[in-house]
Coordinates of C-alpha atoms in Angstrom, one line a residue:
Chain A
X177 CA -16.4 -0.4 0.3
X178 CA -13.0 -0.7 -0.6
X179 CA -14.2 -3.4 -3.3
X180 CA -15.6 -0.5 -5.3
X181 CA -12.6 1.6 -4.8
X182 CA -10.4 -1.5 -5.9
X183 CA -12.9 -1.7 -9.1
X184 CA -12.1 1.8 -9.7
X185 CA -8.6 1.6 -9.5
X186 CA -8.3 -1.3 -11.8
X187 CA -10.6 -0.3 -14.2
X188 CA -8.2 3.3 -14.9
X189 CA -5.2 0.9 -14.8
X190 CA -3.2 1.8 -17.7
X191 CA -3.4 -0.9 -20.8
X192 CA 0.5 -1.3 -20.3
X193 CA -0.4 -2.9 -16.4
X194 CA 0.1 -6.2 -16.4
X195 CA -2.6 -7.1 -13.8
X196 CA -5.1 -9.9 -13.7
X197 CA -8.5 -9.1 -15.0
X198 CA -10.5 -6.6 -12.3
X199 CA -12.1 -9.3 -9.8
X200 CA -16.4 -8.5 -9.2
X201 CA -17.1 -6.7 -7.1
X202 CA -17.5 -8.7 -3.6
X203 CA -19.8 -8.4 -1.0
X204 CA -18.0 -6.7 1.5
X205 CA -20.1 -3.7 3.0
X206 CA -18.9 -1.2 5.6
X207 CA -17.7 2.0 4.7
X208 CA -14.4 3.6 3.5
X209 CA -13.1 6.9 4.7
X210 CA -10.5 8.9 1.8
X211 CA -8.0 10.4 3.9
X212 CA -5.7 13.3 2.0
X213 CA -5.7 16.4 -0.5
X214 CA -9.9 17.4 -0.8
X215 CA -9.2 18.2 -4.6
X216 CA -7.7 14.4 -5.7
X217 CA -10.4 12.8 -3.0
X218 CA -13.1 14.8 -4.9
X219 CA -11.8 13.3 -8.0
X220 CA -11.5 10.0 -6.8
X221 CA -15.0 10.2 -5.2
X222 CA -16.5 11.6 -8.5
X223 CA -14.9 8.9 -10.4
X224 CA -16.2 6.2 -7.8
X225 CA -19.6 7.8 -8.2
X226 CA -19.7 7.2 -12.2
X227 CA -17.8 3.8 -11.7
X228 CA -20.5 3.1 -10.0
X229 CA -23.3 4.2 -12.0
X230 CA -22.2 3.0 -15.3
X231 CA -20.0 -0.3 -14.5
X232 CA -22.0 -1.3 -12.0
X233 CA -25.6 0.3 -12.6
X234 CA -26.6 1.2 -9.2
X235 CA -27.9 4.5 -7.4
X236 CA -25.5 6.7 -6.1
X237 CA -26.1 9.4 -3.8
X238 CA -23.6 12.2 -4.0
X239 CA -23.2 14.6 -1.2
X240 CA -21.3 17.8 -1.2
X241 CA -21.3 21.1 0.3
X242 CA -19.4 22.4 -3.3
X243 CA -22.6 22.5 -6.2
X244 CA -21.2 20.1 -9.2
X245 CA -21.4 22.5 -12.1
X246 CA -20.6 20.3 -14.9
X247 CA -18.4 17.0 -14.8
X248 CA -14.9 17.8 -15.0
X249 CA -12.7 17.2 -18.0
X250 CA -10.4 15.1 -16.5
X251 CA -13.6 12.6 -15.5
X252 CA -15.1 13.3 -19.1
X253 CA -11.9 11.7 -20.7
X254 CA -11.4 9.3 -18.4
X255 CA -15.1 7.6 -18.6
X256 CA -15.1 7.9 -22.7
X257 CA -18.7 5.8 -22.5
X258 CA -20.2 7.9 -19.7
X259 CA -23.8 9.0 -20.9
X260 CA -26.6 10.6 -20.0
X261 CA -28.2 7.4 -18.8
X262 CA -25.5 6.7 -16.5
X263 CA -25.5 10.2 -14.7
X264 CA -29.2 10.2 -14.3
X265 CA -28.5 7.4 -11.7
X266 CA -26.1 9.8 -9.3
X267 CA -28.7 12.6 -7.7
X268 CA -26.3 15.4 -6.1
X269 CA -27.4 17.4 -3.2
X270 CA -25.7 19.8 -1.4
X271 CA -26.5 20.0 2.0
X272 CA -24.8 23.3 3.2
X273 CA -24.7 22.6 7.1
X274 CA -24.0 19.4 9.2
X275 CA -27.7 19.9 10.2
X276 CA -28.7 19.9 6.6
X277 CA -26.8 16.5 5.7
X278 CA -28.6 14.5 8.9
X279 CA -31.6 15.6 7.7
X280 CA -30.9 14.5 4.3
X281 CA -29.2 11.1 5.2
X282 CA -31.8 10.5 7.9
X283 CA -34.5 10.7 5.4
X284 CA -32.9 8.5 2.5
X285 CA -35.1 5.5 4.4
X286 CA -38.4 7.3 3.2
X287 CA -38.3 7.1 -0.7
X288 CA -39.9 3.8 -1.7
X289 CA -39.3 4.7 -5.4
X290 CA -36.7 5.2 -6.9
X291 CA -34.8 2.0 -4.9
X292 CA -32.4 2.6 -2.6
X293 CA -29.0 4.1 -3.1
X294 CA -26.4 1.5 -3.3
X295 CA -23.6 4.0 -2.6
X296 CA -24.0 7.2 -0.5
X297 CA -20.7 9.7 -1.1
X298 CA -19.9 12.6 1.3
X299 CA -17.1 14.9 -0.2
X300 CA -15.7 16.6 2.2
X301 CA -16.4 15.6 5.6
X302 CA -14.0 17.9 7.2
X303 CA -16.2 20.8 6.4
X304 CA -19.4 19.4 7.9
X305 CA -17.7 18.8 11.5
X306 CA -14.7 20.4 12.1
X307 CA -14.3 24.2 13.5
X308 CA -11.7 26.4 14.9
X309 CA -10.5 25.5 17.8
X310 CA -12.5 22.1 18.0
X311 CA -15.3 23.3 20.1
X312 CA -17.0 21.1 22.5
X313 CA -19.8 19.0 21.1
X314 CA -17.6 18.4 17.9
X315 CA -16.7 15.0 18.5
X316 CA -20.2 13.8 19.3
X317 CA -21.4 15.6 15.9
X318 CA -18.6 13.5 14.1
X319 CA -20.0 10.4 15.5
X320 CA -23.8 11.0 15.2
X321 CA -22.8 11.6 11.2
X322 CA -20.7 8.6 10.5
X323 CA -22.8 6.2 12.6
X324 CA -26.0 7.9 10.7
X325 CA -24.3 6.8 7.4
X326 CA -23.3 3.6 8.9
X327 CA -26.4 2.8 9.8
X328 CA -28.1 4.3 6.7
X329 CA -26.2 2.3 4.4
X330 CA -27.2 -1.1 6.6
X331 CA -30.6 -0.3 6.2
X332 CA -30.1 0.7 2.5
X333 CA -28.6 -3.0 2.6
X334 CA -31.4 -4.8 4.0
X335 CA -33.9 -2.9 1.6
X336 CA -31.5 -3.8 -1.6
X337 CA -31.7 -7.6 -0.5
X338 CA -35.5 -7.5 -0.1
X339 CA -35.9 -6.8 -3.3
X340 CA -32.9 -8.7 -5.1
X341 CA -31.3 -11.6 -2.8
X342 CA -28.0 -11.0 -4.9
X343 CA -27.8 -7.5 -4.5
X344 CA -24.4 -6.5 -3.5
X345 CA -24.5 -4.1 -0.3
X346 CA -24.7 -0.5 0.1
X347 CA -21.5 1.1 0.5
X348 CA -20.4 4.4 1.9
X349 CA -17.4 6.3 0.5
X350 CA -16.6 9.7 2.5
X351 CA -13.1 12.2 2.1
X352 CA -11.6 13.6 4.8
X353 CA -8.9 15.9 4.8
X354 CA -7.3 16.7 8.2
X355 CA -5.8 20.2 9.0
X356 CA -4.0 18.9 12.3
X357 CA -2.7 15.9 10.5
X358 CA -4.5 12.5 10.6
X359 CA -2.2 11.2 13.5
X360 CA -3.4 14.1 16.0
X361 CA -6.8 15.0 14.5
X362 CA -9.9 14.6 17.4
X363 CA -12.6 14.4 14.8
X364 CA -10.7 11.9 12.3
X365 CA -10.8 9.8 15.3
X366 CA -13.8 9.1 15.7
X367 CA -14.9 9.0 12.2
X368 CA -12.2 6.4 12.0
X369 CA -14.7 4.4 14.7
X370 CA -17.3 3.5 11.9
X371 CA -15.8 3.2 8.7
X372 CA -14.0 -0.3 8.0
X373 CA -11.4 1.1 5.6
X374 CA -9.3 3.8 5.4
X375 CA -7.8 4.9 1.8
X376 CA -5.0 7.2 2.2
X377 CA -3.7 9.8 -0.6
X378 CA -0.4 11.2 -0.3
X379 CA 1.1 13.5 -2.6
X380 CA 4.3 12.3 -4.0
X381 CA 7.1 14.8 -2.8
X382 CA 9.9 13.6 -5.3
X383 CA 11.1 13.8 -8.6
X384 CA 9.4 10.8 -10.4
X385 CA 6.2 12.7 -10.7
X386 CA 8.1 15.3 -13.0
X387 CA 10.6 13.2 -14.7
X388 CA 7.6 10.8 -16.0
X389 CA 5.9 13.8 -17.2
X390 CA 3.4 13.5 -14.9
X391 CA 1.4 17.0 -13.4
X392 CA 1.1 14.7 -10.1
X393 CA 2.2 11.9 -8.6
X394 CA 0.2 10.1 -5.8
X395 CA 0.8 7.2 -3.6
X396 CA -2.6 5.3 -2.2
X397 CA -3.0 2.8 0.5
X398 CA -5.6 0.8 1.5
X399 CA -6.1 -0.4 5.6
X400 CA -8.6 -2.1 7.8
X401 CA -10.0 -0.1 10.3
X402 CA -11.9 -0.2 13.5
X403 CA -13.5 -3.9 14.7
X404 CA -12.9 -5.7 11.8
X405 CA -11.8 -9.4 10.5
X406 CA -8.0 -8.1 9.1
X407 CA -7.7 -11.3 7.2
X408 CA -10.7 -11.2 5.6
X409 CA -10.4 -7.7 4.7
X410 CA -7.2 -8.5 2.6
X411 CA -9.0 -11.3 1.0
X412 CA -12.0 -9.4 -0.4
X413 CA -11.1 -6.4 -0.4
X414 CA -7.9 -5.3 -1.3
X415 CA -6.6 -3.7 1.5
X416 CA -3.1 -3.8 2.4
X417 CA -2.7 -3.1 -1.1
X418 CA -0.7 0.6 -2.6
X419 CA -1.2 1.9 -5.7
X420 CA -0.2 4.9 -7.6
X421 CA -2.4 7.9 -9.2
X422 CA -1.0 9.2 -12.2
X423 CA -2.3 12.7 -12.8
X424 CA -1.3 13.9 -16.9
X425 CA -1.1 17.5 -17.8
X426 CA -5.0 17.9 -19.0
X427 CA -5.7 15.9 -15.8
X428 CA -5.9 12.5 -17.3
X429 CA -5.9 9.9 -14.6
X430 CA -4.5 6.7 -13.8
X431 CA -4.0 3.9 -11.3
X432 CA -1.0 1.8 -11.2
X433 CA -0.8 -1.5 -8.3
X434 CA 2.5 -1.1 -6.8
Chain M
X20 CA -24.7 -3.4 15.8
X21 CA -22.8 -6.8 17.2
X22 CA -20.3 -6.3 14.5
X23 CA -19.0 -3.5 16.5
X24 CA -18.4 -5.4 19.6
X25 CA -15.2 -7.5 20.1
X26 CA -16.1 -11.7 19.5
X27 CA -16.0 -12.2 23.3
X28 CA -18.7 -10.0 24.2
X29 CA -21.1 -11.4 21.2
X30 CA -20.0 -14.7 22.7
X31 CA -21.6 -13.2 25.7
X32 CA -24.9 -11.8 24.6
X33 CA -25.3 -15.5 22.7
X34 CA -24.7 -17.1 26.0
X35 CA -27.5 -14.5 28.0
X36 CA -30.3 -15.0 25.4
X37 CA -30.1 -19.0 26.0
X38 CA -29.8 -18.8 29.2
X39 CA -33.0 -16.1 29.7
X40 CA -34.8 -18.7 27.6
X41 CA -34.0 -21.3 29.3
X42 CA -34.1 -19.4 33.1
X43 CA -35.8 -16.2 32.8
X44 CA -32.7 -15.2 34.9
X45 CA -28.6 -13.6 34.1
X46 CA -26.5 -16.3 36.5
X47 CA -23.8 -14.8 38.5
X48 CA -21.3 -16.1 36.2
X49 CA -22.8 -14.1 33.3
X50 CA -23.3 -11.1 35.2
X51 CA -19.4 -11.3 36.2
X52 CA -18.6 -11.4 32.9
X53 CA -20.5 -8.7 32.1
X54 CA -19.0 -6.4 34.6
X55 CA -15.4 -7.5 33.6
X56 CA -16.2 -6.5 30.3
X57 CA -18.2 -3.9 30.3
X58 CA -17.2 -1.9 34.0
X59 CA -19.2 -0.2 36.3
X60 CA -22.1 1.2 33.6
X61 CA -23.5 -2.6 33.8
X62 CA -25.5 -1.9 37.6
X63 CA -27.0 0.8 35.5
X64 CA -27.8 -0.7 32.7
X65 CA -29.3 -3.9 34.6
X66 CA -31.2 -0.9 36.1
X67 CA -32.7 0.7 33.1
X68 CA -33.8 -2.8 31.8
X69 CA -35.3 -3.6 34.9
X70 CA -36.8 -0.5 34.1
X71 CA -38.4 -1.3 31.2
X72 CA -36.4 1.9 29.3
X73 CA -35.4 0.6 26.3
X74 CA -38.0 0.9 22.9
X75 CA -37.5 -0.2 19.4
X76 CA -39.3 2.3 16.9
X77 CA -40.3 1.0 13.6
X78 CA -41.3 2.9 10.4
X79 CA -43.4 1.9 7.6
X80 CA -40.0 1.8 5.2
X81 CA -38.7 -0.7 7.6
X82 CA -36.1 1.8 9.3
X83 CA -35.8 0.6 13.1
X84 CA -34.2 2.8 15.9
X85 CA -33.6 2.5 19.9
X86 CA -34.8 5.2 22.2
X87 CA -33.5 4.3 25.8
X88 CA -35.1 6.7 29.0
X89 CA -32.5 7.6 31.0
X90 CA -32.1 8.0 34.8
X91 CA -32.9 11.8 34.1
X92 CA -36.1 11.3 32.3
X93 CA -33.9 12.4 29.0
X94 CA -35.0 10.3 25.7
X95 CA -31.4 8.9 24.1
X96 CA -31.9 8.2 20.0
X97 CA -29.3 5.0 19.1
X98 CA -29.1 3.6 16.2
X99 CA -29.8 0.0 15.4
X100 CA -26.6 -1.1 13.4
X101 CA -23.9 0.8 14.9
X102 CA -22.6 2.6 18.5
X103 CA -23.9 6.0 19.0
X104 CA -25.4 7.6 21.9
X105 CA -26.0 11.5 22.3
X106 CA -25.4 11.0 25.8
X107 CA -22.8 12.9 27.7
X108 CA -21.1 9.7 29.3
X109 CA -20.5 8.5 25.7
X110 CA -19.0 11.3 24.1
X111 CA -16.8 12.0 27.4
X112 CA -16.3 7.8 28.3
X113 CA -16.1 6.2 24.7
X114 CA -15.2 9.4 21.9
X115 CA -13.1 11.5 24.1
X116 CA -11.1 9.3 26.4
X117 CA -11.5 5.7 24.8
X118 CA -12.0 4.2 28.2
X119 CA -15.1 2.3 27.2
X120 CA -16.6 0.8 24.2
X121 CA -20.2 2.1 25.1
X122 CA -22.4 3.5 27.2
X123 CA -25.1 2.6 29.7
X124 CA -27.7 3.4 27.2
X125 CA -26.2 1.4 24.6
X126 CA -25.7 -1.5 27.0
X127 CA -29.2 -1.7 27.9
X128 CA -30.4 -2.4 24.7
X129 CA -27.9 -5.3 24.0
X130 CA -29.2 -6.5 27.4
X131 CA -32.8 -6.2 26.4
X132 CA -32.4 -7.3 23.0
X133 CA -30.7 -10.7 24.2
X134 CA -33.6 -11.1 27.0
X135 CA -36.6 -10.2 25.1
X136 CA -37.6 -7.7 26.7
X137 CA -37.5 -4.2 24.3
X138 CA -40.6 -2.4 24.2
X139 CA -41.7 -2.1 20.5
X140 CA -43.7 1.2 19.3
X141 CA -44.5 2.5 15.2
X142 CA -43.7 5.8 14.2
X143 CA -44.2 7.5 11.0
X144 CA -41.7 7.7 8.7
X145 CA -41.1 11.5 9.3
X146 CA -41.4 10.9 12.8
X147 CA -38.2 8.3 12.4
X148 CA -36.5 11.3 10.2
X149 CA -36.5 13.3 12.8
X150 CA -35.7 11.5 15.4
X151 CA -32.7 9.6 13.3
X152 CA -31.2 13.1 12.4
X153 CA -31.3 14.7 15.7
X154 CA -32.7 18.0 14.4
X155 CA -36.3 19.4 13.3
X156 CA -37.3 19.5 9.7
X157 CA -38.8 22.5 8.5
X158 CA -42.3 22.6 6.9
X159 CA -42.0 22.4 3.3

C-alpha cells in the first residue's frame, strides 16, 4: 500500500525536486494505516483516491462517515487533468456506524460487475471504533474491522488476478487519528496488528512552515509494521523514507523527499 | 493467513502436512514443537480437530470463511487471510495482553488445514455477508 502512497507523493513533487522519475507501482499488497491530523489524512486519502483513479485507472472504494460534498479546491488544483471519467471510478459511501461499514465491506465480495475495487479507503477510523472511556468490546471491534479489510482486500486480490494475471493487488489505505496519542492508544494497537505500513503526519511546530510562506508544514514517515519482511519493505516500498507536505495559502499541496 | 505467522511456525505447518501425508499421524517431535510455540491452547485445539469443528464456507463469488465449534457449542466466524477470532480468549489472550499470537479456534484450522481434514460447506453469498460482518442486514 505504501507503493500508491509513494506514487502520490512523487507525482505532487514540486518541478524544482530533483528526484528520479516516480518508479511503477510494485506489487506489494497489505494495507497502510495514516496516522496524524484527520483533516491532512483526509486530504492525503482523497488525493490517493483520485491518484488512483486517474494515474492508475482502477476502482476505488471510498469510505467515510463525513458525506463528500464536492471535491475540495485544494484537490481541484492539484489534479489539473481530473475529469468526470476519472471520478466515476471512486463510489463514496458513508457508512454512519461501525455496524454499517462491516456490512458494507463484508458485502464488497458480492458485486460481480462492476470488477472489484482495487483500493478500499476508510477516512477516519477513529470514529468507527473508538468511545469514551474505551469500553469493553472496543478492541475486538477494532480487530474484526481491520482484519475484515485485510481480508477483503485479499480476496479483492485474488478476484483482480483471475481476471488479469498482471493486475497489481488490492490495497487498503485507512487514517487514524489518536486522541490518547499513538504510543498509549488501545485501539491503534491493534489496528496496527493488520496493516503492513504505517504513514505518520506530524505537523511541523517551527518556523520553516511560515518563513517559506507556507500555511502548513508537515513531516511524513513511512514504517513497516506488524509480521513483515523489513528489508523487502524498503525495497518496494519506500518505507523508511520522510518526506515533507507543503501546504500553500489556497491549499495548494506538495511533497518534498527529505 | 500464514503471512501472519512468524517463518518458524509456517516451517511447522509445512513439516505437519508432509508428515500427515505421509503418516496419517502428528509425531511427538511435531507436537512438541507445537506446544513450545503455541502454549497450552494446542491440547484444545488437537481437541476440536479431533472434533471435526472446523468448516470452510464457500460463496458463489469465491469468498471463503472458517467457522470453528467451540467447546461451548458457540459458532466462531475467522477469516481466511488474516487472525481474527470473536472469541473471548483472543481478545483477552492475543488483543489485550499480547501473550499469544492466536487462539484455539484459530489454531485448529491451521491444524486442520495442514492435515486435510476441514469440513467444507456452500453458503450464499448473503449468507457469507452476514456471517463475514458479524451483524444482520436489514431487508431492503
Amino acid at each position: 500500500m505504501a507503493d500508491i502512497l509513494t506514487l502520490v507523493f512523487r507525482t505532487f513533487m514540486s518541478q524544482e525536486a530533483t528526484a528520479a522519475d516516480p518508479p511503477p507501482p510494485t506489487a506489494g499488497g497489505g494495507g497502510a494505516l495514516l496516522v496524524g491530523d484527520h483533516s491532512i489524512g483526509r486530504s492525503v486519502l482523497l488525493l490517493a483516491a483520485v491518484t488512483a483513479a486517474s494515474e492508475l485507472g482502477v476502482r476505488v472504494v471510498f469510505f467515510s462517515q463525513t458525506p463528500i460534498q464536492s471535491v475540495p479546491v485544494s484537490l481541484q488544483k492539484c489534479v489539473p487533468s481530473l475529469n468526470p471519467e476519472s471520478l466515476k471510478k471512486i463510489k463514496f459511501s458513508y457508512p454512519g456506524t461501525a455496524e454499517e461499514l462491516l456490512q458494507q465491506v463484508a458485502s464488497l465480495h458480492e458485486s460481480v460487475c462492476p470488477p472489484p475495487p482495487s483500493l478500499i479507503v476508510v477516512d477516519r477510523l477513529e470514529s468507527y471504533l473508538c468511545a469514551p472511556g474505551h469500553p469493553p468490546g472496543e478492541r475486538s471491534r477494532a480487530a474484526h474491522l481491520s482484519a475484515l479489510l485485510c481480508d477483503t482486500a485479499a480476496f479483492c486480490t485474488q478476484a483482480l488476478q483471475q481476471q488479469s494475471s498482471s493486475s497489481a493487488p488490492c490495497r487498503v489505505l485507512a487514517s487514524f487519528q489518536s486522541d490518547c496519542g499513538p504510543a498509549t492508544d488501545p485501539v491503534l494497537d491493534v489496528v496496527d496488528r493488520y496493516f503492513q505500513v504505517r504513514c505518520s503526519l506530524t505537523q511541523d511546530g517551527g518556523y520553516e512552515a511560515a518563513a517559506a510562506g507556507l500555511q502548513q508544514l508537515w513531516h511524513v514517515c513511512l514504517s513497516a509494521r506488524g509480521v513483515t519482511d523489513a528489508k523487502d519493505c524498503e525495497d518496494r516500498l519506500g518505507v523508511g523514507q520522510q518526506w515533507q507536505l507543503l501546504v500553500f495559502p489556497g491549499g495548494l499541496l506538495e511533497f518534498k523527499l527529505v | 493467513m500464514s503471512s501472519f505467522l512468524p517463518a518458524v511456525a509456517q516451517q511447522l505447518f509445512r513439516d505437519i502436512q508432509k508428515t500427515y501425508e505421509e503418516t496419517s499421524q502428528i509425531p511427538d517431535d511435531l507436537l512438541i514443537a507445537l506446544k513450545f510455540i503455541f502454549g497450552p491452547c494446542v491440547l484444545q485445539a488437537l481437541d476440536l480437530v479431533d472434533q471435526h469443528s472446523v468448516t470452510c464456507l464457500s460463496s458463489p463469488s469465491g469468498r471463503k470463511a472458517f467457522q470453528v465449534m467451540g467447546g461451548s457449542g458457540h459458532l466462531y466466524t475467522c477469516f481466511e487471510s488474516c487472525h481474527y477470532c470473536p472469541c473471548p480468549a483472543f481478545a483477552y489472550t492475543v488483543l489485550r495482553r499480547n501473550e499469544g499470537l492466536l487462539c484455539k479456534h484459530i489454531l485448529a484450522i491451521y491444524l486442520c488445514q495442514a492435515m486435510g481434514v476441514t469440513q467444507q460447506e456452500s453458503v450464499s453469498d448473503q449468507q457469507m455477508s452476514v456471517l463475514l460482518s458479524g451483524t444482520a442486514i436489514p431487508d431492503t
